[in-house]
Every structure is written in C-alpha cells, then in structure tokens.
PDB file of C-alpha atoms in Angstrom:
ATOM      1  CA  GLU A   1     -10.896  -3.055   8.699  1.00 95.00           C
ATOM      2  CA  VAL A   2     -12.126  -4.826   5.581  1.00 96.00           C
ATOM      3  CA  GLN A   3      -9.626  -4.646   2.729  1.00 97.00           C
ATOM      4  CA  VAL A   4      -9.270  -6.230  -0.677  1.00 97.00           C
ATOM      5  CA  VAL A   5      -6.121  -5.522  -2.651  1.00 98.00           C
ATOM      6  CA  GLU A   6      -5.665  -6.503  -6.288  1.00 98.00           C
ATOM      7  CA  SER A   7      -2.353  -7.252  -7.965  1.00 98.00           C
ATOM      8  CA  GLY A   8      -0.976  -8.851 -11.092  1.00 97.00           C
ATOM      9  CA  GLY A   9      -2.023  -6.336 -13.709  1.00 97.00           C
ATOM     10  CA  GLY A  10       0.353  -5.113 -16.368  1.00 97.00           C
ATOM     11  CA  PHE A  11       1.103  -4.911 -20.053  1.00 97.00           C
ATOM     12  CA  VAL A  12       0.530  -7.983 -22.232  1.00 97.00           C
ATOM     13  CA  GLN A  13       0.391  -8.626 -25.962  1.00 97.00           C
ATOM     14  CA  PRO A  14      -2.768  -9.905 -27.640  1.00 97.00           C
ATOM     15  CA  GLY A  15      -3.060 -13.655 -27.186  1.00 96.00           C
ATOM     16  CA  GLY A  16      -1.122 -13.559 -23.942  1.00 97.00           C
ATOM     17  CA  SER A  17      -2.107 -14.493 -20.407  1.00 97.00           C
ATOM     18  CA  LEU A  18      -2.185 -12.857 -16.997  1.00 98.00           C
ATOM     19  CA  ARG A  19      -3.212 -13.999 -13.542  1.00 98.00           C
ATOM     20  CA  LEU A  20      -4.764 -11.429 -11.273  1.00 98.00           C
ATOM     21  CA  SER A  21      -4.795 -11.871  -7.503  1.00 98.00           C
ATOM     22  CA  CYS A  22      -6.877 -10.299  -4.787  1.00 98.00           C
ATOM     23  CA  ALA A  23      -5.734 -10.455  -1.164  1.00 98.00           C
ATOM     24  CA  ALA A  24      -8.501 -10.091   1.404  1.00 98.00           C
ATOM     25  CA  SER A  25      -8.242  -9.124   5.062  1.00 97.00           C
ATOM     26  CA  GLY A  26     -10.389  -7.873   7.905  1.00 97.00           C
ATOM     27  CA  PHE A  27     -13.243 -10.346   7.387  1.00 97.00           C
ATOM     28  CA  THR A  28     -13.829 -14.095   7.256  1.00 97.00           C
ATOM     29  CA  PHE A  29     -13.006 -14.581   3.583  1.00 97.00           C
ATOM     30  CA  SER A  30     -14.292 -18.150   3.421  1.00 97.00           C
ATOM     31  CA  ARG A  31     -17.842 -17.005   4.194  1.00 96.00           C
ATOM     32  CA  TYR A  32     -18.217 -14.622   1.262  1.00 97.00           C
ATOM     33  CA  THR A  33     -18.904 -14.829  -2.426  1.00 96.00           C
ATOM     34  CA  MET A  34     -16.352 -12.783  -4.361  1.00 98.00           C
ATOM     35  CA  VAL A  35     -16.687 -10.945  -7.650  1.00 98.00           C
ATOM     36  CA  TRP A  36     -14.495  -9.442 -10.386  1.00 98.00           C
ATOM     37  CA  VAL A  37     -15.719  -6.292 -12.147  1.00 98.00           C
ATOM     38  CA  ARG A  38     -13.827  -4.440 -14.856  1.00 98.00           C
ATOM     39  CA  GLN A  39     -13.868  -0.948 -16.319  1.00 98.00           C
ATOM     40  CA  ALA A  40     -12.366  -0.103 -19.694  1.00 98.00           C
ATOM     41  CA  PRO A  41     -10.753   3.348 -19.940  1.00 96.00           C
ATOM     42  CA  GLY A  42     -13.437   6.027 -19.936  1.00 95.00           C
ATOM     43  CA  LYS A  43     -16.232   3.428 -19.903  1.00 97.00           C
ATOM     44  CA  GLY A  44     -18.719   2.011 -17.438  1.00 97.00           C
ATOM     45  CA  LEU A  45     -18.593  -0.959 -15.106  1.00 98.00           C
ATOM     46  CA  GLU A  46     -18.782  -4.490 -16.472  1.00 97.00           C
ATOM     47  CA  TRP A  47     -19.501  -7.498 -14.253  1.00 97.00           C
ATOM     48  CA  VAL A  48     -16.953 -10.198 -15.106  1.00 97.00           C
ATOM     49  CA  SER A  49     -17.296 -13.230 -12.825  1.00 97.00           C
ATOM     50  CA  TYR A  50     -18.236 -14.498  -9.406  1.00 96.00           C
ATOM     51  CA  ILE A  51     -17.298 -17.476  -7.247  1.00 97.00           C
ATOM     52  CA  SER A  52     -19.214 -18.780  -4.254  1.00 96.00           C
ATOM     53  CA  SER A  53     -17.699 -18.983  -0.801  1.00 95.00           C
ATOM     54  CA  GLY A  54     -16.794 -22.665  -1.092  1.00 95.00           C
ATOM     55  CA  SER A  55     -15.921 -22.563  -4.800  1.00 95.00           C
ATOM     56  CA  THR A  56     -18.892 -24.767  -5.633  1.00 96.00           C
ATOM     57  CA  THR A  57     -20.391 -22.243  -8.054  1.00 95.00           C
ATOM     58  CA  ALA A  58     -18.780 -19.853 -10.514  1.00 95.00           C
ATOM     59  CA  SER A  59     -20.170 -17.860 -13.382  1.00 94.00           C
ATOM     60  CA  TYR A  60     -18.887 -15.544 -16.097  1.00 95.00           C
ATOM     61  CA  THR A  61     -20.234 -12.943 -18.420  1.00 93.00           C
ATOM     62  CA  ASP A  62     -20.919 -14.688 -21.728  1.00 89.00           C
ATOM     63  CA  SER A  63     -18.210 -12.954 -23.766  1.00 86.00           C
ATOM     64  CA  LEU A  64     -15.505 -14.237 -21.420  1.00 88.00           C
ATOM     65  CA  LYS A  65     -16.490 -17.870 -21.052  1.00 77.00           C
ATOM     66  CA  GLY A  66     -13.669 -20.196 -21.950  1.00 87.00           C
ATOM     67  CA  ARG A  67     -10.983 -17.522 -21.702  1.00 96.00           C
ATOM     68  CA  PHE A  68     -11.185 -16.433 -18.053  1.00 97.00           C
ATOM     69  CA  THR A  69     -11.189 -18.681 -14.975  1.00 97.00           C
ATOM     70  CA  ILE A  70     -12.006 -17.524 -11.469  1.00 97.00           C
ATOM     71  CA  SER A  71     -10.710 -19.390  -8.432  1.00 98.00           C
ATOM     72  CA  ARG A  72     -10.015 -18.850  -4.763  1.00 98.00           C
ATOM     73  CA  ASP A  73      -7.891 -20.214  -1.944  1.00 98.00           C
ATOM     74  CA  ASN A  74      -9.690 -19.822   1.360  1.00 98.00           C
ATOM     75  CA  THR A  75      -6.596 -20.907   3.277  1.00 97.00           C
ATOM     76  CA  GLN A  76      -4.720 -17.936   1.798  1.00 98.00           C
ATOM     77  CA  ASN A  77      -7.674 -15.487   1.815  1.00 98.00           C
ATOM     78  CA  SER A  78      -7.078 -14.958  -1.872  1.00 98.00           C
ATOM     79  CA  LEU A  79      -9.122 -14.647  -5.046  1.00 98.00           C
ATOM     80  CA  TYR A  80      -7.717 -15.150  -8.534  1.00 98.00           C
ATOM     81  CA  LEU A  81      -8.620 -14.478 -12.149  1.00 98.00           C
ATOM     82  CA  GLN A  82      -6.702 -16.388 -14.794  1.00 98.00           C
ATOM     83  CA  MET A  83      -7.019 -14.557 -18.112  1.00 98.00           C
ATOM     84  CA  ASN A  84      -6.002 -16.322 -21.316  1.00 97.00           C
ATOM     85  CA  SER A  85      -6.170 -15.413 -25.012  1.00 96.00           C
ATOM     86  CA  LEU A  86      -6.281 -11.751 -24.086  1.00 97.00           C
ATOM     87  CA  ARG A  87      -7.649  -9.257 -26.584  1.00 96.00           C
ATOM     88  CA  ASP A  88      -7.338  -5.499 -26.994  1.00 96.00           C
ATOM     89  CA  GLU A  89     -10.881  -5.119 -25.650  1.00 95.00           C
ATOM     90  CA  ASP A  90      -9.863  -6.755 -22.344  1.00 97.00           C
ATOM     91  CA  THR A  91      -7.872  -3.622 -21.506  1.00 98.00           C
ATOM     92  CA  ALA A  92      -9.404  -2.329 -18.289  1.00 98.00           C
ATOM     93  CA  VAL A  93      -9.034  -1.751 -14.590  1.00 98.00           C
ATOM     94  CA  TYR A  94     -10.037  -4.985 -12.866  1.00 98.00           C
ATOM     95  CA  TYR A  95     -11.698  -4.662  -9.472  1.00 98.00           C
ATOM     96  CA  CYS A  96     -12.109  -7.352  -6.856  1.00 98.00           C
ATOM     97  CA  ALA A  97     -15.193  -6.927  -4.662  1.00 98.00           C
ATOM     98  CA  ARG A  98     -16.784  -8.670  -1.704  1.00 98.00           C
ATOM     99  CA  ALA A  99     -20.380  -9.717  -2.248  1.00 97.00           C
ATOM    100  CA  SER A 100     -22.668  -9.628   0.767  1.00 94.00           C
ATOM    101  CA  TRP A 101     -26.143 -11.127   0.738  1.00 88.00           C
ATOM    102  CA  ASP A 102     -29.470  -9.756   1.863  1.00 82.00           C
ATOM    103  CA  LEU A 103     -32.975 -11.073   1.358  1.00 80.00           C
ATOM    104  CA  SER A 104     -34.059  -7.832  -0.333  1.00 77.00           C
ATOM    105  CA  SER A 105     -31.167  -7.622  -2.737  1.00 75.00           C
ATOM    106  CA  LYS A 106     -29.570 -11.020  -3.067  1.00 86.00           C
ATOM    107  CA  PHE A 107     -25.928 -10.009  -3.581  1.00 92.00           C
ATOM    108  CA  TYR A 108     -24.502  -6.517  -3.369  1.00 96.00           C
ATOM    109  CA  LEU A 109     -20.865  -5.410  -3.609  1.00 97.00           C
ATOM    110  CA  ASP A 110     -20.037  -3.715  -0.335  1.00 96.00           C
ATOM    111  CA  PHE A 111     -16.244  -3.547  -0.417  1.00 97.00           C
ATOM    112  CA  TRP A 112     -14.088  -2.935  -3.479  1.00 98.00           C
ATOM    113  CA  GLY A 113     -10.361  -2.871  -4.038  1.00 98.00           C
ATOM    114  CA  LEU A 114      -8.567  -0.034  -5.776  1.00 97.00           C
ATOM    115  CA  GLY A 115      -8.219  -2.095  -8.933  1.00 98.00           C
ATOM    116  CA  THR A 116      -5.346  -3.290 -11.097  1.00 98.00           C
ATOM    117  CA  LEU A 117      -4.819  -2.116 -14.668  1.00 98.00           C
ATOM    118  CA  VAL A 118      -4.497  -4.636 -17.476  1.00 98.00           C
ATOM    119  CA  THR A 119      -3.299  -3.286 -20.822  1.00 98.00           C
ATOM    120  CA  VAL A 120      -3.478  -5.532 -23.881  1.00 97.00           C
ATOM    121  CA  SER A 121      -1.646  -4.100 -26.840  1.00 95.00           C
ATOM    122  CA  SER A 122       0.824  -5.034 -29.530  1.00 91.00           C
TER     123      SER A 122
ATOM    124  CA  ASP B   1     -28.830 -11.070 -20.136  1.00 94.00           C
ATOM    125  CA  ILE B   2     -30.841  -8.401 -18.343  1.00 96.00           C
ATOM    126  CA  GLN B   3     -30.177  -4.909 -19.713  1.00 97.00           C
ATOM    127  CA  MET B   4     -30.142  -1.965 -17.323  1.00 98.00           C
ATOM    128  CA  THR B   5     -30.784   1.424 -18.913  1.00 98.00           C
ATOM    129  CA  GLN B   6     -30.068   4.559 -16.934  1.00 98.00           C
ATOM    130  CA  SER B   7     -31.311   8.043 -17.653  1.00 97.00           C
ATOM    131  CA  PRO B   8     -30.143  10.638 -18.036  1.00 97.00           C
ATOM    132  CA  SER B   9     -26.594   9.791 -19.112  1.00 97.00           C
ATOM    133  CA  SER B  10     -25.431  13.088 -17.680  1.00 97.00           C
ATOM    134  CA  LEU B  11     -26.944  15.707 -15.473  1.00 96.00           C
ATOM    135  CA  SER B  12     -25.931  19.205 -14.335  1.00 97.00           C
ATOM    136  CA  ALA B  13     -27.097  20.564 -11.021  1.00 96.00           C
ATOM    137  CA  SER B  14     -26.127  23.046  -8.336  1.00 96.00           C
ATOM    138  CA  VAL B  15     -25.202  22.527  -4.721  1.00 96.00           C
ATOM    139  CA  GLY B  16     -28.438  22.388  -2.749  1.00 96.00           C
ATOM    140  CA  ASP B  17     -30.536  21.027  -5.636  1.00 96.00           C
ATOM    141  CA  GLY B  18     -32.378  17.730  -5.617  1.00 97.00           C
ATOM    142  CA  VAL B  19     -31.932  15.262  -8.494  1.00 97.00           C
ATOM    143  CA  ALA B  20     -33.287  11.901  -9.605  1.00 98.00           C
ATOM    144  CA  ILE B  21     -31.629   9.207 -11.698  1.00 98.00           C
ATOM    145  CA  THR B  22     -33.711   6.429 -13.149  1.00 98.00           C
ATOM    146  CA  CYS B  23     -32.818   2.882 -14.094  1.00 98.00           C
ATOM    147  CA  ARG B  24     -35.005   0.570 -16.144  1.00 98.00           C
ATOM    148  CA  ALA B  25     -34.503  -3.184 -16.333  1.00 98.00           C
ATOM    149  CA  SER B  26     -35.305  -5.125 -19.502  1.00 98.00           C
ATOM    150  CA  GLN B  27     -37.323  -7.574 -17.377  1.00 98.00           C
ATOM    151  CA  SER B  28     -38.559  -7.669 -13.829  1.00 97.00           C
ATOM    152  CA  VAL B  29     -35.819  -7.915 -11.218  1.00 96.00           C
ATOM    153  CA  SER B  30     -38.078  -7.557  -8.155  1.00 95.00           C
ATOM    154  CA  THR B  31     -36.134  -5.332  -5.720  1.00 94.00           C
ATOM    155  CA  TYR B  32     -32.748  -6.732  -6.684  1.00 95.00           C
ATOM    156  CA  VAL B  33     -31.131  -3.457  -7.649  1.00 97.00           C
ATOM    157  CA  ASN B  34     -28.098  -1.802  -6.117  1.00 97.00           C
ATOM    158  CA  TRP B  35     -26.681   1.687  -6.640  1.00 98.00           C
ATOM    159  CA  TYR B  36     -23.020   2.703  -6.598  1.00 98.00           C
ATOM    160  CA  GLN B  37     -21.147   6.008  -6.680  1.00 98.00           C
ATOM    161  CA  GLN B  38     -17.804   6.376  -8.419  1.00 98.00           C
ATOM    162  CA  LYS B  39     -15.483   9.356  -8.359  1.00 97.00           C
ATOM    163  CA  PRO B  40     -12.757   9.855 -10.991  1.00 94.00           C
ATOM    164  CA  GLY B  41      -9.806   7.520 -10.490  1.00 93.00           C
ATOM    165  CA  LYS B  42     -11.476   5.768  -7.558  1.00 96.00           C
ATOM    166  CA  ALA B  43     -13.241   2.470  -6.994  1.00 97.00           C
ATOM    167  CA  PRO B  44     -17.037   2.441  -6.851  1.00 98.00           C
ATOM    168  CA  THR B  45     -18.702   2.552  -3.443  1.00 98.00           C
ATOM    169  CA  LEU B  46     -22.047   1.082  -2.473  1.00 98.00           C
ATOM    170  CA  LEU B  47     -24.890   3.515  -1.754  1.00 98.00           C
ATOM    171  CA  ILE B  48     -28.127   1.525  -1.853  1.00 97.00           C
ATOM    172  CA  TYR B  49     -28.879  -2.201  -1.905  1.00 96.00           C
ATOM    173  CA  GLY B  50     -32.130  -4.024  -2.398  1.00 94.00           C
ATOM    174  CA  ALA B  51     -33.585  -0.991  -4.215  1.00 96.00           C
ATOM    175  CA  SER B  52     -34.137   1.064  -1.066  1.00 96.00           C
ATOM    176  CA  ASN B  53     -31.756   0.064   1.735  1.00 96.00           C
ATOM    177  CA  LEU B  54     -29.154   2.646   2.645  1.00 97.00           C
ATOM    178  CA  HIS B  55     -25.678   1.158   3.063  1.00 96.00           C
ATOM    179  CA  THR B  56     -23.895   1.851   6.347  1.00 95.00           C
ATOM    180  CA  GLY B  57     -22.482   5.340   6.537  1.00 96.00           C
ATOM    181  CA  VAL B  58     -24.314   6.702   3.486  1.00 97.00           C
ATOM    182  CA  PRO B  59     -26.001  10.049   4.156  1.00 97.00           C
ATOM    183  CA  SER B  60     -29.777  10.073   4.399  1.00 97.00           C
ATOM    184  CA  ARG B  61     -30.066  12.541   1.515  1.00 97.00           C
ATOM    185  CA  PHE B  62     -29.638   9.490  -0.749  1.00 98.00           C
ATOM    186  CA  ARG B  63     -32.833   7.531  -1.332  1.00 98.00           C
ATOM    187  CA  GLY B  64     -33.616   4.551  -3.511  1.00 98.00           C
ATOM    188  CA  SER B  65     -37.018   3.387  -4.665  1.00 97.00           C
ATOM    189  CA  GLY B  66     -38.717   1.096  -7.151  1.00 97.00           C
ATOM    190  CA  SER B  67     -39.479  -2.508  -7.898  1.00 97.00           C
ATOM    191  CA  GLY B  68     -40.065  -4.663 -10.935  1.00 97.00           C
ATOM    192  CA  THR B  69     -38.466  -2.837 -13.849  1.00 98.00           C
ATOM    193  CA  ASP B  70     -38.322   0.817 -12.768  1.00 98.00           C
ATOM    194  CA  PHE B  71     -35.980   2.205 -10.131  1.00 98.00           C
ATOM    195  CA  THR B  72     -34.936   5.652  -8.968  1.00 98.00           C
ATOM    196  CA  LEU B  73     -31.990   7.044  -7.056  1.00 98.00           C
ATOM    197  CA  SER B  74     -32.851  10.413  -5.540  1.00 98.00           C
ATOM    198  CA  ILE B  75     -30.400  12.801  -3.964  1.00 97.00           C
ATOM    199  CA  SER B  76     -31.770  15.728  -2.009  1.00 94.00           C
ATOM    200  CA  SER B  77     -29.833  18.887  -1.198  1.00 94.00           C
ATOM    201  CA  LEU B  78     -26.735  18.083  -3.265  1.00 96.00           C
ATOM    202  CA  GLN B  79     -23.388  18.507  -1.553  1.00 96.00           C
ATOM    203  CA  PRO B  80     -20.062  19.145  -3.331  1.00 95.00           C
ATOM    204  CA  ASP B  81     -18.981  15.578  -2.545  1.00 95.00           C
ATOM    205  CA  ASP B  82     -21.965  14.154  -4.490  1.00 96.00           C
ATOM    206  CA  PHE B  83     -20.726  15.161  -7.932  1.00 93.00           C
ATOM    207  CA  ALA B  84     -19.696  11.820  -9.353  1.00 97.00           C
ATOM    208  CA  THR B  85     -20.897   9.027 -11.642  1.00 98.00           C
ATOM    209  CA  TYR B  86     -23.702   6.756 -10.468  1.00 98.00           C
ATOM    210  CA  TYR B  87     -24.391   3.190 -11.575  1.00 98.00           C
ATOM    211  CA  CYS B  88     -27.319   0.884 -11.003  1.00 98.00           C
ATOM    212  CA  GLN B  89     -26.803  -2.891 -10.991  1.00 98.00           C
ATOM    213  CA  GLN B  90     -29.255  -5.757 -11.062  1.00 97.00           C
ATOM    214  CA  SER B  91     -28.457  -8.689  -8.790  1.00 95.00           C
ATOM    215  CA  ASP B  92     -31.380 -10.875  -9.803  1.00 95.00           C
ATOM    216  CA  SER B  93     -29.461 -13.090 -12.213  1.00 93.00           C
ATOM    217  CA  VAL B  94     -26.003 -13.573 -13.633  1.00 92.00           C
ATOM    218  CA  PRO B  95     -24.402 -11.772 -15.288  1.00 93.00           C
ATOM    219  CA  GLN B  96     -25.291  -9.105 -12.725  1.00 96.00           C
ATOM    220  CA  THR B  97     -25.290  -6.278 -15.217  1.00 97.00           C
ATOM    221  CA  PHE B  98     -24.701  -2.600 -14.574  1.00 98.00           C
ATOM    222  CA  GLY B  99     -26.347   0.399 -16.136  1.00 98.00           C
ATOM    223  CA  GLN B 100     -24.190   2.588 -18.361  1.00 98.00           C
ATOM    224  CA  GLY B 101     -23.771   5.236 -15.681  1.00 98.00           C
ATOM    225  CA  THR B 102     -25.048   8.750 -15.007  1.00 98.00           C
ATOM    226  CA  ARG B 103     -22.504  11.528 -14.655  1.00 98.00           C
ATOM    227  CA  LEU B 104     -23.611  14.215 -12.223  1.00 97.00           C
ATOM    228  CA  GLU B 105     -21.790  17.489 -12.808  1.00 96.00           C
ATOM    229  CA  ILE B 106     -21.770  20.839 -11.083  1.00 91.00           C
ATOM    230  CA  LYS B 107     -23.709  23.519 -12.945  1.00 88.00           C
TER     231      LYS B 107
END
C-alpha cells in the first residue's frame, strides 16, 4: 500500500526555522518526483516545491525562493522541506505528495499524506 | 505564473443532480489539467488527470473535459459522498498552480 507520512510540523516564532519530513513506503521512492503543497487555514491549495527523482531538478513557487529548500534521501525513502525565515503567512498544513507522470498530463499528484501543521506566530 | 480561475466558487445542489465546475487557465496548458476532491479535514484526492482521464477507483459519474484554456469537471447523479471542495491544477509549467476551489454543498 502506497503511503506518505509527514512529520516535523509545530509552533515556531516568526524568523524561525523548521524541517519537515515525509516518509514514503509501498512504492519505489527513487523513481518518483515528489511535491510539497500547503494549505493555509480556511484557504485553498498552494503548490510549494518539487524535486525530481534523482534530485537533479528542484523548483519553488516564487514567493518562497531563498527561504525554503527541498531535498530527498532515496536511501531512506524520505523527502524533506527546510523552512527558514518563517513568516506568519507560512502558517499552513503542509502536504507531501507523490507525482506520477503521464503523456497526457505531465505530472499529477496521485498519493497525498495527511499533512503536518506549521504555525508561525509570536 | 499561470493563473487558474474556477467558477463558481460555491455551488448548491441536491442528491441526484448533475453539476459542472469550470476552470480557465490564463494561457494555454494543452491538456495538462488535473482535478482533485477535498473533504473537510482531509487531504485532497486525485479525480482526473490529463483533463479527461479518470484516476483508478474514481466513479464514472465524474467526467473531465477541455483543452487549451477551458476545462470542465462534470459530476452526474450526485451522491452524498460528492459534497466536498474541488480544485483544478495545471501541470504544464512550474509553479503548478491550483484554482481557488469550488465548494459543492447540499441544497
């Protein structure tokens, strides 16, 4: 059974840092691109970042560049998101998702974790 | 960035009704649009990928269509389990932006 499980969320003051983790199981992790998506309380989904299967390519939504860093360890079947200089507006549930590829769609997010809540507040 | 605009933002319907949700991209994204369903307090789940391909296990009452800039998610014969929020997403280019969501409520 495919599973992705996020951890590492919590309460942090503005300017602080957190490292989120995502543990994957039930599929060959090293073959898949992985994605982080976040959702602020009561708001819609926001695509955050992706990393290719071999870590050769990564990208971020513009507002996060320079503050967030995505990485992965294929030997540990784990995905990470290092978040620095956190702001109030980074408060959200952060989801880890597996990205599958199809010719008709390029990437689509077919398995999601339950999410981990990050709260940034003074 | 490509903007995805969904309409309506909310919708009321009854069990057994058919509904349609539209999504417009700010530029052509070919067929690179996916649709997700999210229930309160839960993670999103994939419904449709590549504009019209039904994800494994999704009931056939869900149908996706469109290409270029205009896309539609149709749900026929609504079931109680279908009342949720629906999001479109473009996967043509990064950032792979989502629409703002359409909340489908029971009338």
